Coordinates of C-alpha atoms in Angstrom, one line a residue:
Chain A
M1 CA -9.1 -22.9 14.8
F2 CA -8.0 -21.9 11.3
Q3 CA -11.2 -20.1 10.5
L4 CA -10.7 -18.1 13.6
N5 CA -7.4 -17.1 12.8
V6 CA -8.4 -15.9 9.3
L7 CA -11.3 -13.9 10.9
K8 CA -9.0 -12.2 13.4
K9 CA -6.9 -10.6 10.6
Y10 CA -10.0 -8.9 9.3
L11 CA -11.4 -8.0 12.8
T12 CA -8.1 -6.3 13.8
T13 CA -8.3 -4.3 10.4
F14 CA -11.9 -3.5 11.2
E15 CA -10.7 -2.1 14.8
M16 CA -7.6 -0.2 12.9
G17 CA -10.1 1.3 10.6
F18 CA -12.3 2.5 13.7
E19 CA -9.2 3.9 15.4
T20 CA -8.3 5.9 12.2
A21 CA -11.7 7.2 11.8
L22 CA -11.7 8.5 15.4
E23 CA -8.4 10.3 14.5
Y24 CA -10.3 12.0 11.9
R25 CA -13.5 12.8 13.8
L26 CA -13.4 16.7 13.2
N27 CA -12.9 16.1 9.6
F28 CA -16.2 14.1 9.6
A29 CA -18.0 16.6 11.7
I30 CA -17.1 19.5 9.1
S31 CA -18.2 17.3 6.2
L32 CA -21.6 16.9 7.8
I33 CA -22.0 20.7 8.1
S34 CA -21.2 21.0 4.4
A35 CA -23.6 18.4 3.5
A36 CA -26.3 20.5 5.2
Y37 CA -26.0 23.0 2.2
P38 CA -27.3 21.3 -0.6
I39 CA -30.2 20.1 1.5
L40 CA -31.0 23.6 2.5
I41 CA -30.8 24.9 -1.0
Q42 CA -33.2 22.0 -2.2
T43 CA -35.4 22.7 0.5
F44 CA -35.9 26.4 -0.6
L45 CA -36.1 25.3 -4.2
W46 CA -39.0 23.0 -3.6
T47 CA -40.7 25.5 -1.2
A48 CA -40.4 28.1 -4.1
I49 CA -41.8 25.5 -6.7
Y50 CA -44.7 24.2 -4.6
Q51 CA -45.8 27.8 -3.6
S52 CA -45.9 28.8 -7.3
T53 CA -48.3 25.9 -8.2
T54 CA -51.9 25.3 -7.2
E55 CA -51.6 21.5 -7.4
D56 CA -51.4 19.7 -4.3
A57 CA -48.8 17.2 -5.4
L58 CA -46.1 17.2 -8.1
F59 CA -44.4 14.1 -9.4
G60 CA -46.7 12.2 -6.9
Y61 CA -45.1 13.9 -3.9
T62 CA -46.9 16.2 -1.7
Y63 CA -44.8 19.3 -0.4
R64 CA -44.4 17.5 3.0
Q65 CA -43.4 14.3 1.3
I66 CA -40.8 15.9 -1.0
I67 CA -39.2 17.7 1.9
A68 CA -39.1 14.5 3.9
Y69 CA -37.7 12.7 0.9
T70 CA -34.9 15.5 0.6
L71 CA -33.9 15.2 4.1
L72 CA -33.8 11.5 4.2
A73 CA -31.8 11.3 0.9
G74 CA -29.3 13.8 2.3
I75 CA -28.4 11.2 5.1
V76 CA -28.9 8.0 3.1
V77 CA -26.4 9.2 0.7
R78 CA -24.0 9.9 3.6
I79 CA -24.5 6.4 5.2
V80 CA -23.9 4.5 1.9
R81 CA -21.1 6.7 1.0
T82 CA -17.8 5.1 0.3
G83 CA -14.3 6.7 0.3
F84 CA -11.8 3.8 0.2
E85 CA -11.4 4.3 -3.6
Y86 CA -8.8 6.8 -3.0
E87 CA -7.0 4.5 -0.8
I88 CA -7.0 1.9 -3.5
M89 CA -5.9 4.4 -6.0
Q90 CA -3.1 5.4 -3.7
D91 CA -2.2 1.7 -3.2
V92 CA -1.8 1.1 -7.0
K93 CA -0.2 4.3 -7.8
T94 CA 2.6 4.1 -5.3
G95 CA 3.0 0.3 -5.6
K96 CA 1.8 -0.4 -1.9
F97 CA -0.6 -2.8 -3.5
S98 CA 2.6 -5.1 -4.0
K99 CA 2.5 -5.5 -0.2
F100 CA -0.9 -7.3 -0.4
L101 CA 0.6 -9.7 -3.1
V102 CA 3.1 -11.0 -0.8
Q103 CA 1.1 -11.3 2.5
P104 CA -1.4 -13.9 3.2
L105 CA -4.2 -11.6 3.2
G106 CA -7.2 -11.0 0.8
Y107 CA -7.2 -7.5 -0.5
F108 CA -11.0 -7.3 -1.0
A109 CA -11.9 -8.5 2.6
Y110 CA -9.1 -6.2 4.0
R111 CA -10.6 -3.3 2.4
L112 CA -14.1 -4.2 3.4
A113 CA -13.0 -4.6 7.0
D114 CA -11.1 -1.4 6.9
F115 CA -13.9 0.5 5.2
L116 CA -16.6 -0.7 7.8
G117 CA -14.4 0.1 10.6
Q118 CA -13.9 3.7 9.5
K119 CA -17.6 3.8 8.9
V120 CA -18.8 3.0 12.3
P121 CA -18.1 6.4 14.1
N122 CA -19.8 8.2 11.3
L123 CA -22.7 5.8 11.4
V124 CA -23.4 6.4 14.8
M125 CA -23.5 10.1 14.1
L126 CA -25.8 9.6 11.1
F127 CA -28.0 7.5 12.7
A128 CA -28.6 9.7 15.7
L129 CA -29.3 12.6 13.1
L130 CA -31.7 10.3 11.4
A131 CA -33.4 9.4 14.5
L132 CA -33.7 13.3 15.5
M133 CA -35.0 13.9 12.1
L134 CA -37.7 11.3 12.1
L135 CA -38.8 12.5 15.5
G136 CA -38.7 16.1 14.3
L137 CA -41.0 15.2 11.4
N138 CA -43.3 13.5 13.7
V139 CA -43.6 16.4 16.1
V140 CA -43.7 19.3 13.5
W141 CA -46.0 17.7 10.7
G142 CA -47.2 14.7 12.5
V143 CA -45.6 12.3 10.1
S144 CA -45.5 8.8 11.6
V145 CA -43.7 5.9 10.5
E146 CA -44.7 2.2 11.3
F147 CA -42.1 0.3 13.4
G148 CA -42.0 -2.5 11.0
R149 CA -41.1 -0.3 8.2
I150 CA -38.2 1.1 10.2
L151 CA -36.8 -2.3 10.9
L152 CA -37.2 -3.1 7.1
F153 CA -35.6 0.2 6.1
L154 CA -32.6 -0.9 8.3
V155 CA -32.0 -4.0 6.7
T156 CA -32.4 -2.6 3.2
L157 CA -29.9 0.1 4.4
A158 CA -27.4 -2.6 5.2
L159 CA -27.8 -4.2 1.9
A160 CA -27.5 -0.7 0.3
L161 CA -24.2 -0.1 2.1
A162 CA -23.0 -3.6 0.7
L163 CA -24.3 -2.7 -2.8
N164 CA -22.4 0.6 -2.9
F165 CA -19.2 -1.0 -1.6
V166 CA -19.2 -3.5 -4.4
I167 CA -20.1 -0.8 -6.9
F168 CA -17.4 1.2 -6.0
F169 CA -14.9 -1.6 -5.7
C170 CA -15.7 -2.1 -9.4
I171 CA -15.1 1.4 -10.2
S172 CA -11.9 1.7 -8.2
S173 CA -10.3 -0.9 -10.5
I174 CA -10.0 1.8 -13.1
A175 CA -6.8 2.7 -11.3
F176 CA -5.0 -0.2 -12.8
W177 CA -5.7 1.6 -16.1
I178 CA -5.5 5.2 -15.4
V179 CA -3.2 6.5 -12.8
E180 CA -4.6 9.7 -11.6
I181 CA -8.5 9.0 -11.3
G182 CA -9.4 11.2 -8.2
F183 CA -11.4 13.5 -10.7
L184 CA -13.1 10.5 -12.2
F185 CA -14.3 9.1 -8.8
E186 CA -16.0 12.4 -8.1
G187 CA -17.6 12.7 -11.5
V188 CA -18.9 9.1 -11.3
R189 CA -20.0 9.6 -7.8
I190 CA -22.3 12.6 -8.8
V191 CA -24.0 10.6 -11.6
I192 CA -24.4 7.7 -9.5
I193 CA -25.8 9.8 -6.7
L194 CA -28.2 11.3 -9.3
L195 CA -29.2 8.0 -10.7
S196 CA -29.8 6.5 -7.1
G197 CA -32.2 9.2 -6.4
G198 CA -29.9 10.8 -3.9
I199 CA -30.7 14.6 -4.9
F200 CA -34.3 14.3 -6.2
P201 CA -36.8 11.4 -6.3
L202 CA -36.2 9.4 -9.5
E203 CA -40.0 10.3 -10.7
V204 CA -38.8 14.2 -11.1
F205 CA -36.9 12.9 -14.2
G206 CA -39.8 11.4 -16.0
E207 CA -41.1 7.9 -16.7
T208 CA -38.4 6.7 -19.2
F209 CA -35.7 7.6 -16.7
V210 CA -37.5 5.8 -14.0
R211 CA -37.9 2.8 -16.5
I212 CA -34.0 2.9 -16.9
T213 CA -33.1 3.3 -13.5
D214 CA -35.3 0.2 -12.8
L215 CA -32.7 -1.9 -14.7
L216 CA -29.7 -0.4 -13.1
P217 CA -28.3 -1.3 -9.6
F218 CA -28.1 2.2 -8.4
K219 CA -31.6 3.1 -7.0
Y220 CA -31.3 0.2 -4.6
T221 CA -28.5 2.3 -2.8
V222 CA -30.7 5.4 -1.9
S223 CA -34.2 5.7 -3.4
Y224 CA -35.4 2.1 -2.5
P225 CA -34.4 2.2 1.2
I226 CA -36.1 5.9 1.5
N227 CA -39.2 4.5 -0.3
V228 CA -39.5 1.4 1.9
L229 CA -39.4 4.0 5.0
N230 CA -41.9 6.5 3.5
G231 CA -44.3 3.9 2.3
K232 CA -43.9 4.3 -1.5
V233 CA -43.0 0.7 -2.0
A234 CA -46.1 -1.3 -1.2
A235 CA -45.7 -3.9 1.4
E236 CA -45.9 -6.9 -1.0
D237 CA -43.1 -5.5 -3.1
I238 CA -40.7 -5.0 -0.3
L239 CA -39.3 -8.6 -0.4
P240 CA -39.0 -9.0 -4.1
H241 CA -36.9 -5.8 -4.2
M242 CA -34.9 -6.8 -1.6
L243 CA -34.1 -10.0 -3.5
L244 CA -33.3 -7.7 -6.5
Q245 CA -30.9 -5.8 -4.2
C246 CA -29.2 -8.9 -3.2
F247 CA -29.0 -10.0 -6.8
W248 CA -27.3 -6.7 -7.7
I249 CA -24.7 -7.1 -4.9
G250 CA -24.0 -10.6 -6.2
A251 CA -23.7 -9.3 -9.8
C252 CA -21.5 -6.5 -8.8
A253 CA -19.2 -8.6 -6.7
L254 CA -18.7 -10.9 -9.7
L255 CA -18.0 -8.0 -12.0
A256 CA -15.5 -6.7 -9.2
R257 CA -13.9 -10.1 -9.1
G258 CA -13.5 -10.1 -13.1
L259 CA -12.4 -6.5 -13.3
W260 CA -9.7 -7.1 -10.3
R261 CA -8.4 -10.3 -11.7
V262 CA -7.6 -8.4 -15.2
G263 CA -6.5 -5.3 -13.5
S264 CA -4.1 -6.9 -11.0
Q265 CA -2.8 -9.1 -13.8
R266 CA -1.9 -5.7 -15.6
Y267 CA -0.3 -4.4 -12.5
V268 CA 1.9 -7.3 -12.3
A269 CA 2.7 -7.0 -15.9
V270 CA 3.5 -3.2 -15.8
G271 CA 5.3 -3.2 -12.2
G272 CA 4.2 -1.2 -9.3
Chain B
M1 CA 19.6 -24.5 -1.9
I2 CA 17.1 -22.0 -1.1
I3 CA 16.9 -20.1 -4.3
Q4 CA 17.3 -21.4 -7.8
V5 CA 16.7 -19.1 -10.8
R6 CA 17.1 -20.3 -14.5
Q7 CA 17.2 -18.0 -17.4
L8 CA 14.8 -15.6 -15.9
S9 CA 13.8 -12.7 -18.2
K10 CA 11.3 -9.8 -17.9
S11 CA 10.4 -7.5 -20.6
F12 CA 8.1 -4.4 -20.3
D13 CA 6.2 -2.7 -23.0
Y14 CA 6.3 1.0 -23.2
Y15 CA 5.5 4.0 -25.1
T16 CA 7.5 7.0 -26.3
K17 CA 6.6 10.4 -27.2
E18 CA 8.3 12.8 -29.1
L19 CA 8.6 16.5 -27.8
G20 CA 5.5 18.8 -28.3
L21 CA 2.0 19.0 -28.5
K22 CA 1.8 17.7 -31.9
N23 CA 3.3 14.6 -31.1
S24 CA 1.0 14.2 -27.8
V25 CA -2.0 14.5 -30.3
R26 CA -0.5 12.0 -32.6
N27 CA 0.0 9.7 -29.7
L28 CA -3.6 9.6 -29.0
F29 CA -4.1 7.7 -32.3
A30 CA -1.1 5.8 -32.8
R31 CA 1.6 5.0 -30.2
K32 CA 4.8 3.2 -31.0
K33 CA 5.3 0.4 -28.8
L34 CA 8.8 -0.4 -27.6
T35 CA 9.9 -3.4 -25.4
K36 CA 12.6 -3.0 -22.9
T37 CA 14.3 -5.9 -21.2
A38 CA 14.5 -5.2 -17.6
V39 CA 16.1 -8.6 -16.8
G40 CA 17.6 -10.8 -19.6
D41 CA 18.2 -14.3 -19.0
I42 CA 19.7 -14.5 -15.6
S43 CA 20.6 -17.7 -13.6
F44 CA 21.8 -18.2 -10.2
E45 CA 21.7 -20.1 -7.1
I46 CA 21.6 -19.1 -3.3
D47 CA 22.3 -21.4 -0.6
A48 CA 20.2 -21.3 2.9
G49 CA 21.9 -18.8 5.3
E50 CA 23.7 -16.8 2.6
M51 CA 23.7 -13.1 2.7
V52 CA 24.0 -11.8 -1.0
G53 CA 24.2 -8.4 -2.3
F54 CA 22.7 -7.3 -5.6
L55 CA 24.6 -4.3 -6.9
G56 CA 24.0 -2.3 -9.9
P57 CA 23.2 1.2 -11.4
N58 CA 19.8 2.6 -11.4
G59 CA 17.6 0.6 -13.9
A60 CA 19.9 -2.3 -14.0
G61 CA 17.1 -4.9 -13.1
K62 CA 17.7 -5.4 -9.4
T63 CA 14.3 -4.5 -8.0
T64 CA 12.7 -6.4 -11.0
T65 CA 14.5 -9.5 -10.1
L66 CA 13.5 -9.2 -6.2
K67 CA 9.8 -8.7 -7.4
M68 CA 9.9 -11.7 -9.3
L69 CA 11.5 -13.6 -6.7
S70 CA 9.0 -12.5 -4.3
G71 CA 6.0 -13.3 -6.6
I72 CA 5.0 -9.6 -7.3
L73 CA 5.8 -9.8 -10.9
H74 CA 5.4 -12.7 -13.3
P75 CA 8.5 -13.2 -15.5
T76 CA 8.3 -13.1 -19.3
S77 CA 10.1 -16.5 -19.4
G78 CA 12.5 -18.6 -17.4
T79 CA 11.9 -20.4 -14.0
A80 CA 12.5 -19.8 -10.3
S81 CA 12.3 -22.0 -7.4
V82 CA 12.2 -20.2 -3.9
L83 CA 11.9 -22.0 -0.7
G84 CA 10.7 -24.8 -3.1
Y85 CA 7.9 -22.7 -4.5
T86 CA 7.2 -21.0 -7.7
P87 CA 6.9 -17.4 -6.3
W88 CA 4.5 -16.0 -8.6
E89 CA 1.9 -18.7 -7.9
R90 CA 1.6 -16.8 -4.5
K91 CA 0.8 -20.0 -2.4
K92 CA -0.1 -19.0 1.3
A93 CA 2.6 -21.4 2.7
F94 CA 5.4 -19.4 0.6
K95 CA 4.1 -16.0 1.8
M96 CA 4.3 -17.1 5.4
Q97 CA 8.0 -17.8 5.2
F98 CA 9.5 -14.7 3.6
A99 CA 9.5 -11.0 3.7
I100 CA 10.3 -8.2 1.6
V101 CA 11.2 -4.7 2.7
M102 CA 11.3 -1.8 0.2
G103 CA 12.8 1.2 1.5
Q104 CA 10.7 3.6 -0.2
K105 CA 7.4 2.0 0.6
N106 CA 5.6 1.8 3.9
Q107 CA 3.3 -0.8 5.1
L108 CA 2.6 0.8 8.5
W109 CA -0.7 2.7 9.1
W110 CA 0.0 6.5 9.1
D111 CA -2.4 7.7 11.8
L112 CA -2.0 5.0 14.3
P113 CA 0.9 3.9 16.6
A114 CA 3.3 1.3 15.1
N115 CA 2.4 -1.3 17.5
E116 CA -1.3 -1.4 16.0
S117 CA 0.4 -2.1 12.5
L118 CA 2.6 -4.8 14.1
Y119 CA -0.4 -6.4 15.9
L120 CA -2.0 -6.5 12.5
N121 CA 0.8 -8.1 11.0
K122 CA 0.7 -10.8 14.0
C123 CA -2.8 -11.7 13.0
I124 CA -2.0 -11.7 9.2
Y125 CA 0.8 -14.2 9.8
E126 CA -1.2 -16.1 12.3
I127 CA 1.5 -15.8 15.0
D128 CA 0.5 -17.1 18.5
D129 CA 0.8 -14.4 21.4
Q130 CA 3.7 -15.8 23.2
T131 CA 5.9 -15.9 20.0
Y132 CA 4.8 -12.6 19.1
A133 CA 5.6 -11.1 22.4
A134 CA 9.0 -12.7 22.4
T135 CA 9.9 -11.5 19.0
L136 CA 8.7 -8.1 19.4
A137 CA 10.7 -7.6 22.5
E138 CA 13.8 -8.9 20.7
L139 CA 13.6 -6.8 17.7
T140 CA 12.6 -3.5 19.6
E141 CA 15.4 -4.2 22.0
L142 CA 17.9 -4.6 19.0
L143 CA 16.8 -1.6 17.0
D144 CA 16.2 0.4 20.3
V145 CA 12.6 1.6 19.6
R146 CA 10.7 0.0 22.5
D147 CA 9.5 3.5 23.7
L148 CA 8.3 4.5 20.3
L149 CA 5.9 1.7 19.9
N150 CA 2.8 3.8 21.1
V151 CA 3.8 7.0 19.1
Q152 CA 1.8 7.5 15.9
V153 CA 3.7 6.7 12.8
R154 CA 3.3 9.9 11.2
R155 CA 5.2 11.6 14.2
L156 CA 8.3 9.3 14.0
S157 CA 11.5 10.5 12.1
L158 CA 12.4 8.6 8.9
G159 CA 15.0 6.4 10.6
E160 CA 12.7 5.3 13.3
R161 CA 10.0 4.7 10.8
M162 CA 12.3 2.4 8.8
K163 CA 13.1 0.6 12.0
M164 CA 9.4 0.0 12.6
E165 CA 9.0 -1.0 9.0
L166 CA 11.7 -3.6 9.5
I167 CA 10.0 -5.1 12.6
A168 CA 6.8 -5.2 10.8
A169 CA 8.6 -7.2 8.2
L170 CA 10.3 -9.5 10.6
I171 CA 7.6 -10.2 12.9
H172 CA 6.9 -13.6 11.5
K173 CA 10.5 -14.7 11.5
P174 CA 11.0 -15.3 7.7
R175 CA 13.3 -17.7 6.6
L176 CA 14.1 -15.5 3.7
I177 CA 14.2 -11.7 3.4
F178 CA 14.4 -9.5 0.5
L179 CA 15.8 -6.0 1.2
D180 CA 15.2 -3.6 -1.5
E181 CA 17.3 -0.3 -0.7
P182 CA 16.8 -0.6 3.0
T183 CA 18.9 2.1 3.9
I184 CA 18.0 4.7 1.4
G185 CA 17.5 8.2 2.9
L186 CA 19.2 7.3 6.1
D187 CA 22.0 9.3 7.7
I188 CA 25.4 7.6 7.8
V189 CA 25.1 6.6 11.7
S190 CA 21.7 5.0 11.1
Q191 CA 23.0 3.1 8.0
K192 CA 25.8 1.7 10.1
K193 CA 23.2 0.5 12.9
F194 CA 21.1 -1.0 10.1
R195 CA 24.0 -3.0 8.8
E196 CA 24.9 -4.2 12.2
F197 CA 21.3 -5.2 12.7
F198 CA 21.3 -7.2 9.4
K199 CA 24.6 -9.0 10.2
Y200 CA 23.4 -9.9 13.6
Y201 CA 19.9 -11.1 12.4
N202 CA 21.5 -13.3 9.6
Q203 CA 23.8 -15.1 12.0
Q204 CA 21.3 -15.5 14.8
Q205 CA 18.4 -16.5 12.9
R206 CA 20.2 -18.2 10.2
A207 CA 18.0 -16.3 7.7
T208 CA 18.8 -15.9 4.1
I209 CA 19.1 -12.4 3.2
I210 CA 19.2 -10.7 -0.4
L211 CA 19.9 -7.2 -0.2
T212 CA 19.9 -4.5 -3.2
S213 CA 21.7 -1.0 -2.5
H214 CA 23.1 2.0 -4.0
Y215 CA 25.5 2.2 -1.2
M216 CA 28.6 0.2 -1.7
E217 CA 29.2 0.2 2.0
D218 CA 25.9 -1.8 2.7
V219 CA 27.0 -4.4 0.3
K220 CA 30.8 -4.4 0.9
D221 CA 30.3 -4.6 4.7
L222 CA 27.6 -7.2 4.7
C223 CA 27.8 -9.6 2.0
K224 CA 30.5 -12.1 1.3
R225 CA 28.9 -12.7 -2.2
T226 CA 27.8 -10.1 -4.6
I227 CA 26.0 -10.4 -7.7
V228 CA 26.5 -7.3 -10.0
I229 CA 23.7 -6.7 -12.5
N230 CA 23.9 -4.3 -15.3
E231 CA 21.4 -3.7 -18.0
G232 CA 19.4 -6.9 -17.0
Q233 CA 22.6 -9.1 -17.1
I234 CA 24.7 -10.5 -14.4
V235 CA 28.1 -9.2 -15.1
Y236 CA 29.7 -10.5 -11.8
D237 CA 29.1 -13.1 -9.1
G238 CA 31.6 -13.5 -6.4
D239 CA 33.4 -12.0 -3.6
L240 CA 33.3 -8.2 -3.8
G241 CA 36.9 -7.7 -2.7
Q242 CA 38.0 -9.7 -5.5
V243 CA 36.2 -7.8 -8.2
N244 CA 39.2 -6.1 -9.4
D245 CA 40.9 -9.2 -10.2
V246 CA 38.4 -10.0 -13.0
F247 CA 40.0 -7.4 -15.4
A248 CA 42.9 -5.0 -14.7
Q249 CA 45.6 -6.6 -12.7
S250 CA 46.6 -3.3 -11.4
K251 CA 47.9 -1.7 -8.0
L252 CA 48.0 1.8 -6.8
I253 CA 51.2 3.4 -5.6
K254 CA 50.8 6.7 -3.6
V255 CA 53.9 8.8 -3.0
Q256 CA 54.6 11.8 -1.2
L257 CA 57.3 14.0 -2.6
S258 CA 59.8 16.2 -0.8
A259 CA 60.0 18.4 -4.1
P260 CA 57.7 18.9 -7.0
V261 CA 58.0 16.4 -10.0
S262 CA 56.3 17.0 -13.5
P263 CA 53.7 14.7 -14.5
E264 CA 55.7 14.2 -17.6
T265 CA 58.4 12.7 -15.6
L266 CA 55.9 10.8 -13.2
A267 CA 54.4 9.1 -16.5
A268 CA 57.6 7.2 -17.0
F269 CA 56.9 5.1 -13.8
G270 CA 53.3 4.2 -14.3
V271 CA 49.8 5.7 -15.2
V272 CA 49.5 8.8 -13.5
R273 CA 45.9 8.9 -12.0
E274 CA 46.2 12.0 -9.8
H275 CA 48.9 14.4 -8.7
T276 CA 49.6 17.7 -7.0
D277 CA 53.1 19.3 -6.6
V278 CA 54.1 17.0 -4.0
T279 CA 51.8 14.0 -4.1
A280 CA 51.1 11.5 -6.9
T281 CA 49.0 8.3 -7.4
L282 CA 50.5 5.9 -10.1
Q283 CA 48.8 2.9 -11.4
V284 CA 51.2 0.1 -12.2
P285 CA 50.5 -3.7 -13.3
R286 CA 50.6 -6.0 -10.5
A287 CA 53.2 -8.3 -12.2
A288 CA 55.7 -5.2 -12.3
L289 CA 54.7 -4.1 -8.8
K290 CA 58.1 -4.8 -7.1
E291 CA 60.2 -3.7 -9.9
S292 CA 58.3 -0.4 -10.2
S293 CA 58.5 0.1 -6.5
K294 CA 62.1 0.0 -6.5
I295 CA 62.7 2.4 -9.3
I296 CA 60.2 5.0 -7.8
L297 CA 61.9 4.7 -4.6
D298 CA 65.4 5.2 -6.2
Q299 CA 64.6 7.9 -8.7
L300 CA 62.1 10.0 -7.0
P301 CA 62.3 12.3 -4.0
V302 CA 59.8 10.1 -1.8
T303 CA 59.0 11.0 1.7
D304 CA 56.2 8.7 2.0
F305 CA 55.0 5.4 0.0
T306 CA 51.9 3.2 0.0
I307 CA 50.5 0.4 -2.1
E308 CA 46.8 0.0 -2.4
D309 CA 44.2 -1.8 -4.3
I310 CA 42.2 -0.2 -6.9
P311 CA 38.9 0.8 -4.8
V312 CA 36.0 -1.7 -5.1
E313 CA 33.8 1.3 -6.5
E314 CA 36.2 1.7 -9.3
G315 CA 36.2 -2.0 -10.3
I316 CA 32.3 -1.9 -10.2
A317 CA 32.2 1.3 -12.1
E318 CA 34.4 -0.3 -14.7
L319 CA 32.1 -3.2 -14.7
Y320 CA 29.1 -1.0 -15.5
Q321 CA 31.1 0.6 -18.5
R322 CA 32.2 -2.7 -19.9
R323 CA 28.9 -4.0 -20.3
K324 CA 27.8 -0.9 -22.2
H325 CA 30.8 -1.1 -24.5
D326 CA 30.0 -4.9 -25.0
H327 CA 26.4 -3.7 -26.0
V328 CA 27.8 -1.2 -28.5
S329 CA 30.1 -3.6 -30.1
A330 CA 27.7 -6.4 -30.2

């Protein structure tokens, strides 16, 4: 009964996040349209590059593969994208965070529930788009994906979403030290998207770069799920990588916990 | 006893910067750290069911005190026991029993109707359905906002929103309520309604209410006991009506005159505080009230005559000033 009561708090938060997102559905639709531009530009760019070379594959990708990657990356980046860090910034800046200190409610769980709730309508649209895209690739180019890979892709994608949430929960703790950090969030986000393979496949940047990104959590948010789907990750490597993904979720969650403990103590000391 | 505060202090570190770019650059490398004592060594006790006002100028330490009592801030030193708990340990059982309303901060979800946020609070405070329905009905009735429950919060007026905030804060029937500037920004009619509500709630629910306000009326109207804080110190603790007794034992005599009297002449009867050609306000020692009255009535062309207390506002202002002088001389 006690557990149920606790769960109810976050379920209600989830529902309210969902309702809020529905209030802003037009906003989201417009953001989708604007997201199409970079994808379009990259498609033209790759087309030009592949036309000017005699080789069949660059960086280990054929022309069709690289276009498929670009399209998928455009959607996966959207799927794992966060946005709650601005709300956290506002909470800290305006002192609204105090409210959470005096209520019997966990801030992390509250933010997660709200975030997922707000994400649901977006996810529905994004997955519909993804299905259309896979279908289109299949019809036009005859690209076919195994059903098993799709299932594994969905699992890794869920983990990728969780991972990105904890990563940005860590980053949002900067709000305790710097008041106006909206610009920082965008800067960090672009770097992270680049490191996660959200713009180009990581191989484009060379071997050293790939080796560095292997040691970081970011590629598990975009590049890895796509590579599960397109077959770049060998079947026997899927599970170990999934475990690594889980490891990074745990590690970032621990880091977030530490950062938030120190940060909220600072908040308490300075006064909101 | 519901609140017991012993030598509670809170100081903040802050940095200063001299005017100009040069000093901005200098501050990047070495900043001068200063410490401000927001609350210094205060002690008081509050009994269950009391309604106590915290009065003081901006930056006096009222909000800081409330924040410590509600567990938002850790004190620099001292102890406090609130409802039997140490507030800054933030025990769940403690959180379930009190509420804090900050006039300038909202907890309602902006894009959704207020009843959604209220329902969330029902879940947060683990209130059962029946109690929730009854409390909600009572509060919306009292504050006259039943019809507005389904309206998006962003479409409500400030007064309506504050009422919803209040309902959100009281939905779990807290035994102890901290109100930090609850009527700020409200018009006079709304302020009055809020005061009536607090009075009623205090009596009906036997809830202890601690209130801070800039508006003297709020405190004068609601609180039998007032704690005046200035520069982090308690300068007065007692009945607000008697605040003037503490120092100047004076009364005001207001007279209306049938013919103009010069201020020089008036000065012979008492301290002239205000005067026009045909009216005057004179401050006289309380002990000499009877005597002065007699002389004034005899010697001046008086058509109307009233004796008044020095307004509480003035007494309070005097208290604020006094503390500053003490600091200077200390």
